């Protein structure tokens, strides 16, 4: 039986998806939350929030993500990074998943991936859990009712957390599976309640589809100067490096916090909401994000709370360090109504350096920007992926390897062309450690990071004197208003300078070893920027 606030132009049975019981199409946030509470999926929190835990999966499961190997995509997928699944195994998985869902309740949300109507993707998300429908309704772009009347999905996601895959039968690795069939325009997710898999599946789709249209998909946040979309900045970085925090600048207009495209028209957000980490969140440091944690229908995921008062504990990581809140973009008072911006004037690459070697900010040449973009150095932060309990140094190319279905050079070349055509000043910002490596040093002061970014974006930092970093060759400012000068020279923050030198040499060699695989595919100027 079909239910919903808008009668869809295309029902599930029109897509060959049959056997379900009650199907609810395009329920509102309030309706989805009411259903989720009634089913015992979670509880209502303070301010009308929704409190939920996701069981053993409190982060993404990248090793359980597969791309179906069909002739249509054989020559375009980066198979070393995207494990293949046999088409026949996928068909069996699809049949078994629908059989598992037979007679059950399903929640359908018809949504857009992309704020620019010229490039957006029409996505149908079918969820077993009502709160997953609420989550993805926040995170993707919500059509107007008039648009829903003619909505025909280009891609469909079916998410069944209670389904357990069989590796031998379905060609996967474990009971958890995320399988993308680009030829059939279908994504199957099973065996995990972690809601982030929904949004990252759409991101992976857009990362595959948009390069053919000359659009650079980016794992980045973005903002622009208030009243001046031409002055746009993008912030590349993996989870935990500060994309959401640093782009939510009250003096600038937020375009989005995680996923964007760069077309010949400028920057556009893929999403309609934010998925912010809440560990150690404080009203004083991040008032806008903090406020969303007591606003109606915000999904509070994997946070410890007082069972009597429902007060949230932002410091208790006993469930996970990857505690999060998901909310619509318009909950941020300075969010852009259009989620569109101009061509980036500044490109910031965020890294969380657990070695304590990199300066808090460095200015990059275009060739150096390409080098660091392809390198994608950072540290995995505790909780972002299963099994990560403390920061681990890693190289994640394009600052988003888990979501990149094409080879890194495809995205690197697009970024290189965009910078050459439109111009941008590129910066590398370390939000990681200073005064020593992880375990010895301390985390980079966020006030210093904000001050340096403000100076970079308003142009005043470019007027300062710069020194050449002896390890990486990029330019480092020697002073900035509001920032301790010693912080700008990481060697001086270490108690033992010789130990810093040894650590720096180790990191330089790691960069060089990692980058060797890209040398056959890159231009000579980028090769010259490489180390070693």
Coordinates of C-alpha atoms in Angstrom, one line a residue:
X1 CA 0.0 0.0 0.0
X2 CA 1.3 3.4 -1.0
X3 CA 1.3 6.4 1.4
X4 CA 2.9 9.8 1.2
X5 CA 2.4 13.6 1.0
X6 CA 3.1 13.7 -2.7
X7 CA 2.0 11.1 -5.3
X8 CA 5.1 10.2 -7.2
X9 CA 5.3 10.3 -11.0
X10 CA 7.1 7.0 -10.8
X11 CA 6.3 4.3 -8.1
X12 CA 8.6 1.5 -7.1
X13 CA 6.7 -1.1 -9.0
X14 CA 7.2 1.0 -12.1
X15 CA 10.9 0.3 -11.5
X16 CA 10.4 -3.4 -11.0
X17 CA 10.7 -3.1 -7.2
X18 CA 7.8 -5.2 -5.9
X19 CA 6.8 -7.2 -2.9
X20 CA 7.1 -4.4 -0.3
X21 CA 4.4 -3.8 2.2
X22 CA 3.6 -0.2 3.1
X23 CA 5.6 2.3 1.0
X24 CA 5.7 5.9 2.2
X25 CA 6.7 8.5 -0.4
X26 CA 8.3 11.8 0.4
X27 CA 7.2 12.2 4.0
X28 CA 8.1 15.4 5.7
X29 CA 10.8 15.6 8.3
X30 CA 8.2 15.7 11.1
X31 CA 6.4 12.6 9.6
X32 CA 9.6 10.6 9.3
X33 CA 10.7 11.4 12.9
X34 CA 7.3 10.5 14.2
X35 CA 7.5 7.1 12.3
X36 CA 11.0 6.5 13.6
X37 CA 10.1 7.1 17.2
X38 CA 6.9 4.9 16.8
X39 CA 9.1 2.1 15.5
X40 CA 11.6 2.4 18.3
X41 CA 14.5 3.4 16.0
X42 CA 15.4 6.3 18.4
X43 CA 13.9 8.8 20.7
X44 CA 13.0 12.5 20.7
X45 CA 15.6 14.7 22.2
X46 CA 15.7 18.2 23.5
X47 CA 14.3 20.8 21.2
X48 CA 12.7 18.2 19.0
X49 CA 15.9 16.5 17.9
X50 CA 16.1 12.8 17.1
X51 CA 18.6 10.7 19.1
X52 CA 19.8 7.5 17.6
X53 CA 22.6 5.0 17.8
X54 CA 23.9 2.9 14.9
X55 CA 25.2 -0.3 16.6
X56 CA 28.6 -1.7 15.7
X57 CA 28.9 0.5 12.6
X58 CA 29.7 4.0 13.8
X59 CA 31.6 5.0 10.7
X60 CA 31.9 4.1 7.0
X61 CA 33.0 0.7 5.9
X62 CA 35.2 1.5 2.8
X63 CA 36.5 -2.0 2.5
X64 CA 33.0 -3.2 1.9
X65 CA 32.3 -0.9 -1.0
X66 CA 32.2 -2.4 -4.5
X67 CA 31.7 -1.3 -8.1
X68 CA 30.0 -3.8 -10.5
X69 CA 32.4 -4.6 -13.3
X70 CA 30.4 -4.2 -16.5
X71 CA 31.6 -3.4 -20.1
X72 CA 30.2 0.1 -19.8
X73 CA 32.6 1.1 -17.0
X74 CA 35.5 -1.3 -17.5
X75 CA 37.9 1.3 -18.9
X76 CA 36.9 4.2 -16.6
X77 CA 37.0 2.8 -13.1
X78 CA 40.1 3.0 -10.9
X79 CA 39.9 -0.7 -10.0
X80 CA 42.9 -0.6 -7.7
X81 CA 40.8 1.6 -5.4
X82 CA 37.4 0.2 -6.2
X83 CA 37.0 -3.6 -5.7
X84 CA 35.0 -5.1 -8.5
X85 CA 31.8 -7.1 -8.1
X86 CA 30.6 -9.6 -10.7
X87 CA 27.4 -8.6 -12.4
X88 CA 25.8 -11.9 -11.7
X89 CA 26.7 -11.7 -8.0
X90 CA 25.1 -8.2 -7.9
X91 CA 21.9 -9.6 -9.5
X92 CA 21.8 -12.3 -6.8
X93 CA 22.3 -9.6 -4.1
X94 CA 19.5 -7.5 -5.5
X95 CA 17.1 -10.4 -5.6
X96 CA 18.0 -11.5 -2.1
X97 CA 17.7 -8.0 -0.7
X98 CA 14.3 -7.5 -2.2
X99 CA 13.2 -10.9 -0.9
X100 CA 14.5 -9.9 2.6
X101 CA 12.4 -6.7 2.4
X102 CA 9.3 -8.5 1.1
X103 CA 6.2 -7.3 3.0
X104 CA 8.1 -4.8 5.0
X105 CA 7.8 -1.0 5.3
X106 CA 9.8 1.2 3.1
X107 CA 10.4 5.0 3.1
X108 CA 11.1 6.7 -0.3
X109 CA 12.7 10.1 -0.6
X110 CA 13.0 11.6 -4.1
X111 CA 15.9 14.2 -3.9
X112 CA 18.4 16.1 -5.9
X113 CA 22.2 15.7 -5.8
X114 CA 23.5 19.2 -6.8
X115 CA 22.2 22.7 -6.3
X116 CA 22.8 23.8 -9.9
X117 CA 19.8 22.7 -11.9
X118 CA 21.9 22.3 -15.0
X119 CA 24.0 19.5 -13.4
X120 CA 22.0 18.0 -10.6
X121 CA 21.2 14.3 -10.3
X122 CA 17.7 13.0 -9.6
X123 CA 18.2 10.4 -6.9
X124 CA 15.6 8.1 -5.3
X125 CA 16.5 6.7 -1.8
X126 CA 14.6 3.7 -0.5
X127 CA 15.2 3.1 3.2
X128 CA 14.2 0.4 5.6
X129 CA 14.6 2.8 8.5
X130 CA 12.4 5.9 8.8
X131 CA 15.3 7.8 10.3
X132 CA 17.5 7.1 7.4
X133 CA 14.8 8.8 5.3
X134 CA 15.0 11.8 7.7
X135 CA 18.8 11.8 7.4
X136 CA 19.0 11.8 3.6
X137 CA 16.2 14.3 3.4
X138 CA 18.4 16.7 5.3
X139 CA 21.6 15.9 3.4
X140 CA 20.4 16.0 -0.2
X141 CA 18.6 18.8 -2.0
X142 CA 14.8 18.8 -1.4
X143 CA 12.6 19.4 -4.5
X144 CA 9.6 21.6 -4.4
X145 CA 6.3 19.7 -4.4
X146 CA 5.7 20.8 -8.0
X147 CA 9.0 19.2 -9.0
X148 CA 8.1 16.0 -7.3
X149 CA 5.0 15.6 -9.5
X150 CA 7.2 15.0 -12.5
X151 CA 10.2 13.4 -10.7
X152 CA 11.7 10.4 -12.4
X153 CA 14.8 9.0 -10.7
X154 CA 18.0 8.7 -12.6
X155 CA 19.6 6.5 -9.9
X156 CA 18.1 4.6 -7.0
X157 CA 19.6 3.6 -3.7
X158 CA 18.1 0.8 -1.6
X159 CA 19.3 0.6 2.0
X160 CA 18.4 -2.4 4.1
X161 CA 20.5 -2.4 7.3
X162 CA 18.9 -5.6 8.6
X163 CA 20.0 -7.5 5.5
X164 CA 23.2 -9.5 5.9
X165 CA 25.2 -10.2 2.8
X166 CA 26.8 -13.6 2.2
X167 CA 30.3 -13.1 0.8
X168 CA 30.4 -16.4 -1.0
X169 CA 27.0 -15.9 -2.6
X170 CA 27.2 -12.1 -3.2
X171 CA 30.8 -11.6 -4.1
X172 CA 31.5 -9.2 -1.2
X173 CA 33.8 -9.2 1.8
X174 CA 31.5 -9.5 4.9
X175 CA 27.9 -9.2 6.0
X176 CA 28.1 -5.5 5.2
X177 CA 28.0 -4.4 1.5
X178 CA 27.8 -1.2 -0.5
X179 CA 27.5 -2.1 -4.2
X180 CA 27.3 0.4 -7.1
X181 CA 26.0 -0.8 -10.4
X182 CA 26.5 2.2 -12.7
X183 CA 25.1 0.4 -15.7
X184 CA 21.8 -0.4 -13.9
X185 CA 21.8 2.9 -12.1
X186 CA 21.3 1.2 -8.8
X187 CA 23.1 1.2 -5.4
X188 CA 22.5 -1.5 -2.8
X189 CA 23.5 -0.9 0.9
X190 CA 23.1 -3.6 3.5
X191 CA 24.3 -4.7 6.9
X192 CA 25.1 -1.2 8.4
X193 CA 23.0 1.4 10.1
X194 CA 25.6 4.1 9.7
X195 CA 23.7 6.8 7.8
X196 CA 26.8 8.4 6.2
X197 CA 26.9 5.5 3.7
X198 CA 23.8 7.0 2.0
X199 CA 25.3 10.4 1.3
X200 CA 28.7 9.1 0.4
X201 CA 27.1 6.8 -2.2
X202 CA 25.6 9.8 -3.9
X203 CA 28.9 11.6 -3.7
X204 CA 30.7 8.6 -5.4
X205 CA 28.1 8.7 -8.2
X206 CA 28.7 12.4 -8.8
X207 CA 32.4 11.9 -8.7
X208 CA 32.0 9.4 -11.5
X209 CA 29.4 11.2 -13.7
X210 CA 30.5 14.9 -13.5
X211 CA 34.0 14.7 -15.0
X212 CA 32.6 13.8 -18.3
X213 CA 30.8 17.1 -18.3
X214 CA 34.0 19.0 -17.5
X215 CA 33.0 19.5 -13.8
X216 CA 35.4 19.0 -11.0
X217 CA 33.8 17.1 -8.1
X218 CA 35.4 18.1 -4.8
X219 CA 35.5 16.7 -1.3
X220 CA 35.5 20.2 0.2
X221 CA 33.5 22.8 2.1
X222 CA 32.9 26.2 0.5
X223 CA 32.0 29.7 1.5
X224 CA 32.0 33.2 0.0
X225 CA 32.4 36.8 1.3
X226 CA 29.0 38.1 2.5
X227 CA 27.3 39.8 -0.4
X228 CA 30.1 38.9 -2.8
X229 CA 29.8 35.3 -4.3
X230 CA 32.8 36.2 -6.5
X231 CA 35.0 35.9 -3.5
X232 CA 34.6 32.2 -3.0
X233 CA 36.9 29.8 -1.0
X234 CA 36.9 26.1 -1.1
X235 CA 38.4 23.9 1.7
X236 CA 39.6 20.4 0.7
X237 CA 40.0 17.8 3.4
X238 CA 39.1 14.4 4.8
X239 CA 36.7 14.0 7.7
X240 CA 38.2 15.5 10.9
X241 CA 40.5 18.0 9.2
X242 CA 38.1 20.9 9.8
X243 CA 36.0 21.4 6.7
X244 CA 32.8 21.9 8.5
X245 CA 34.2 23.9 11.4
X246 CA 36.4 26.3 9.3
X247 CA 33.8 27.0 6.6
X248 CA 31.2 27.9 9.1
X249 CA 32.7 31.4 9.5
X250 CA 30.0 33.8 10.8
X251 CA 31.6 36.6 8.8
X252 CA 31.2 34.7 5.5
X253 CA 28.3 33.0 3.7
X254 CA 28.3 29.2 3.9
X255 CA 27.8 27.4 0.6
X256 CA 28.2 23.9 2.0
X257 CA 30.3 21.8 4.3
X258 CA 31.4 18.7 2.5
X259 CA 30.7 18.1 -1.2
X260 CA 30.8 20.5 -4.2
X261 CA 31.2 20.8 -7.9
X262 CA 33.3 23.4 -9.9
X263 CA 31.7 24.0 -13.3
X264 CA 32.2 26.7 -15.9
X265 CA 29.6 28.6 -13.9
X266 CA 31.3 28.4 -10.6
X267 CA 31.0 26.4 -7.4
X268 CA 27.8 24.6 -6.4
X269 CA 26.9 22.5 -3.3
X270 CA 25.9 18.9 -3.9
X271 CA 24.0 18.7 -0.7
X272 CA 21.1 20.4 1.2
X273 CA 22.4 19.9 4.7
X274 CA 25.4 19.3 6.9
X275 CA 26.8 16.3 8.8
X276 CA 29.0 17.8 11.5
X277 CA 31.2 16.0 14.0
X278 CA 30.1 16.9 17.5
X279 CA 33.1 15.6 19.6
X280 CA 34.2 18.4 22.0
X281 CA 31.7 20.8 20.4
X282 CA 31.4 24.0 22.3
X283 CA 28.9 26.9 21.9
X284 CA 31.7 29.4 22.4
X285 CA 33.9 28.1 19.5
X286 CA 31.2 26.9 17.1
X287 CA 27.9 28.6 18.1
X288 CA 26.0 27.9 14.9
X289 CA 26.7 24.1 14.8
X290 CA 26.2 23.8 18.5
X291 CA 22.8 25.4 18.2
X292 CA 21.6 22.8 15.7
X293 CA 21.9 20.2 18.4
X294 CA 18.7 21.4 20.0
X295 CA 16.7 22.2 16.8
X296 CA 13.7 20.3 15.5
X297 CA 14.5 17.1 13.5
X298 CA 18.3 17.4 13.7
X299 CA 19.6 13.8 13.8
X300 CA 21.9 13.3 16.7
X301 CA 23.9 10.2 15.9
X302 CA 25.9 8.1 18.4
X303 CA 26.1 10.7 21.2
X304 CA 25.9 9.8 24.8
X305 CA 23.1 11.6 26.7
X306 CA 21.6 11.8 30.1
X307 CA 18.5 9.4 30.1
X308 CA 16.6 11.7 32.4
X309 CA 17.4 15.2 31.2
X310 CA 18.4 14.2 27.6
X311 CA 21.4 16.6 27.9
X312 CA 24.1 15.7 25.4
X313 CA 27.6 14.8 26.4
X314 CA 29.9 16.2 23.8
X315 CA 33.0 14.7 25.4
X316 CA 32.0 11.1 26.0
X317 CA 33.4 9.0 23.3
X318 CA 32.4 5.6 24.7
X319 CA 30.1 5.0 21.7
X320 CA 32.5 6.5 19.2
X321 CA 34.6 9.5 18.6
X322 CA 32.7 9.9 15.3
X323 CA 29.6 11.3 17.0
X324 CA 27.7 13.6 14.6
X325 CA 24.6 15.7 14.0
X326 CA 22.8 16.0 10.6
X327 CA 20.7 19.1 9.9
X328 CA 19.3 21.1 6.9
X329 CA 21.6 23.8 5.6
X330 CA 19.2 26.6 6.4
X331 CA 19.7 25.9 10.1
X332 CA 22.9 27.9 9.7
X333 CA 21.9 31.5 9.8
X334 CA 24.5 32.6 7.2
X335 CA 24.0 29.8 4.8
X336 CA 23.5 30.7 1.1
X337 CA 20.0 30.4 -0.1
X338 CA 21.1 29.2 -3.5
X339 CA 24.2 27.1 -2.4
X340 CA 26.0 28.6 -5.4
X341 CA 29.3 30.6 -5.5
X342 CA 31.7 32.0 -8.0
X343 CA 35.0 30.5 -9.2
X344 CA 37.3 30.0 -6.1
X345 CA 39.5 32.9 -5.3
X346 CA 41.3 30.8 -2.7
X347 CA 41.8 27.1 -2.5
X348 CA 42.7 25.7 1.0
X349 CA 43.9 22.2 1.4
X350 CA 43.4 21.0 5.0
X351 CA 45.6 18.4 6.5
X352 CA 45.8 16.9 10.0
X353 CA 49.6 16.3 10.4
X354 CA 50.1 13.8 13.2
X355 CA 53.9 14.1 12.8
X356 CA 53.9 17.8 13.9
X357 CA 56.1 18.8 11.0
X358 CA 54.0 21.0 8.7
X359 CA 53.5 24.7 9.4
X360 CA 50.0 26.0 10.3
X361 CA 49.7 27.6 6.8
X362 CA 51.8 27.6 3.6
X363 CA 51.3 29.2 0.3
X364 CA 51.5 26.9 -2.7
X365 CA 52.4 27.4 -6.4
X366 CA 49.9 25.8 -8.8
X367 CA 52.4 23.0 -9.3
X368 CA 52.8 22.5 -5.6
X369 CA 49.0 22.6 -5.2
X370 CA 48.7 19.7 -7.7
X371 CA 51.4 17.8 -5.8
X372 CA 49.6 18.1 -2.5
X373 CA 46.2 17.5 -4.0
X374 CA 47.3 14.2 -5.6
X375 CA 49.2 13.3 -2.4
X376 CA 46.2 14.1 -0.1
X377 CA 48.3 13.8 3.1
X378 CA 46.4 13.8 6.4
X379 CA 45.8 11.6 9.3
X380 CA 42.7 9.4 9.7
X381 CA 40.9 10.7 12.8
X382 CA 39.6 8.4 15.4
X383 CA 36.1 7.1 14.7
X384 CA 35.8 8.1 11.1
X385 CA 36.3 4.6 9.9
X386 CA 35.8 1.3 11.8
X387 CA 39.0 0.2 13.6
X388 CA 40.6 3.6 13.7
X389 CA 41.1 4.5 17.4
X390 CA 43.8 7.2 17.1
X391 CA 45.2 9.4 14.3
X392 CA 47.1 7.5 11.6
X393 CA 49.2 9.2 9.0
X394 CA 47.7 8.4 5.5
X395 CA 47.8 9.5 1.9
X396 CA 44.3 9.8 0.5
X397 CA 44.6 11.1 -3.0
X398 CA 42.5 14.1 -4.0
X399 CA 41.6 14.4 -0.2
X400 CA 38.9 11.8 -0.8
X401 CA 40.2 8.5 -2.3
X402 CA 37.3 6.4 -0.7
X403 CA 34.9 8.3 -2.9
X404 CA 36.9 8.5 -6.1
X405 CA 35.7 5.9 -8.7
X406 CA 38.0 7.3 -11.5
X407 CA 41.8 7.5 -11.4
X408 CA 43.3 10.4 -9.4
X409 CA 44.8 12.0 -12.5
X410 CA 41.3 12.6 -13.9
X411 CA 40.5 14.8 -11.0
X412 CA 44.0 16.3 -10.8
X413 CA 43.9 17.4 -14.4
X414 CA 40.5 18.9 -13.9
X415 CA 41.7 20.9 -11.0
X416 CA 44.8 22.0 -12.9
X417 CA 42.7 23.2 -15.8
X418 CA 40.3 25.1 -13.5
X419 CA 43.1 26.9 -11.7
X420 CA 44.8 27.8 -15.0
X421 CA 41.5 29.1 -16.5
X422 CA 40.1 31.0 -13.5
X423 CA 43.1 31.6 -11.2
X424 CA 43.2 30.9 -7.5
X425 CA 45.7 31.3 -4.6
X426 CA 46.4 27.9 -3.0
X427 CA 47.1 27.3 0.6
X428 CA 48.1 24.2 2.7
X429 CA 46.7 24.4 6.2
X430 CA 47.7 22.1 9.0
X431 CA 45.0 21.6 11.7
X432 CA 47.0 18.7 13.3
X433 CA 49.9 18.8 15.8
X434 CA 52.5 21.3 16.8
X435 CA 55.4 21.2 19.3
X436 CA 55.8 17.5 18.6
X437 CA 54.1 14.5 17.1
X438 CA 50.8 13.0 18.2
X439 CA 51.2 11.9 21.8
X440 CA 53.9 14.5 22.6
X441 CA 52.8 17.7 21.0
X442 CA 49.5 19.5 21.1
X443 CA 46.7 20.1 18.6
X444 CA 47.0 23.3 16.6
X445 CA 45.1 26.1 18.3
X446 CA 41.9 26.7 16.4
X447 CA 42.1 30.5 17.1
X448 CA 45.4 30.6 15.3
X449 CA 44.0 28.6 12.4
X450 CA 41.0 30.9 12.1
X451 CA 43.3 34.0 12.3
X452 CA 45.6 32.7 9.5
X453 CA 42.6 31.7 7.3
X454 CA 41.0 35.1 7.8
X455 CA 44.2 36.8 6.8
X456 CA 44.6 34.5 3.8
X457 CA 41.0 35.1 2.6
X458 CA 41.0 38.9 3.0
X459 CA 44.4 39.2 1.3
X460 CA 46.4 40.7 4.2
X461 CA 48.5 37.5 4.6
X462 CA 49.9 37.9 1.1
X463 CA 51.4 41.2 2.2
X464 CA 53.5 39.6 4.9
X465 CA 57.0 38.4 4.5
X466 CA 57.5 34.7 3.6
X467 CA 60.3 32.2 4.1
X468 CA 61.0 29.1 2.0
X469 CA 60.3 25.9 3.9
X470 CA 63.6 23.8 3.7
X471 CA 61.7 20.5 3.7
X472 CA 58.8 21.1 1.2
X473 CA 59.8 24.2 -0.7
X474 CA 56.6 26.1 -0.2
X475 CA 56.3 29.6 1.2
X476 CA 55.5 30.1 4.9
X477 CA 54.6 33.5 6.4
X478 CA 56.9 34.7 9.1
X479 CA 54.2 36.8 10.9
X480 CA 50.5 37.3 11.1
X481 CA 48.4 39.5 13.3
X482 CA 46.9 37.6 16.2
X483 CA 49.2 34.5 15.8
X484 CA 52.2 33.6 17.9
X485 CA 55.2 34.0 15.6
X486 CA 56.9 30.9 17.0
X487 CA 53.9 28.8 15.8
X488 CA 54.7 29.7 12.2
X489 CA 58.0 27.9 12.4
X490 CA 57.2 24.4 13.6
X491 CA 60.8 23.5 14.3
X492 CA 61.0 26.2 16.9
X493 CA 58.0 24.7 18.8
X494 CA 59.8 21.4 19.4
X495 CA 61.9 20.9 22.5
X496 CA 64.5 19.0 20.5
X497 CA 65.1 20.6 17.0
X498 CA 67.2 17.6 16.0
X499 CA 64.2 15.4 16.6
X500 CA 62.1 17.7 14.5
X501 CA 64.6 17.4 11.6
X502 CA 64.5 13.6 11.8
X503 CA 60.7 13.6 11.8
X504 CA 60.6 16.0 8.9
X505 CA 63.0 13.9 6.9
X506 CA 60.8 10.9 7.6
X507 CA 57.7 12.7 6.3
X508 CA 59.5 14.0 3.2
X509 CA 60.5 10.4 2.3
X510 CA 56.9 9.2 2.9
X511 CA 55.7 11.9 0.5
X512 CA 58.3 10.9 -2.1
X513 CA 57.6 7.2 -1.9
X514 CA 53.8 7.8 -2.1
X515 CA 54.1 10.1 -5.1
X516 CA 56.2 7.8 -7.3
X517 CA 53.1 6.1 -8.7
X518 CA 51.8 9.4 -10.1
X519 CA 55.0 10.5 -11.9
X520 CA 54.2 8.8 -15.2
X521 CA 50.9 10.7 -15.5
X522 CA 51.7 14.2 -14.5
X523 CA 53.2 17.4 -16.1
X524 CA 56.9 18.3 -15.8
X525 CA 56.2 21.3 -13.5
X526 CA 54.3 19.1 -11.1
X527 CA 57.2 16.6 -11.2
X528 CA 59.6 19.4 -10.4
X529 CA 57.4 20.2 -7.3
X530 CA 57.8 16.6 -6.1
X531 CA 60.2 15.9 -3.3
X532 CA 63.2 13.6 -3.7

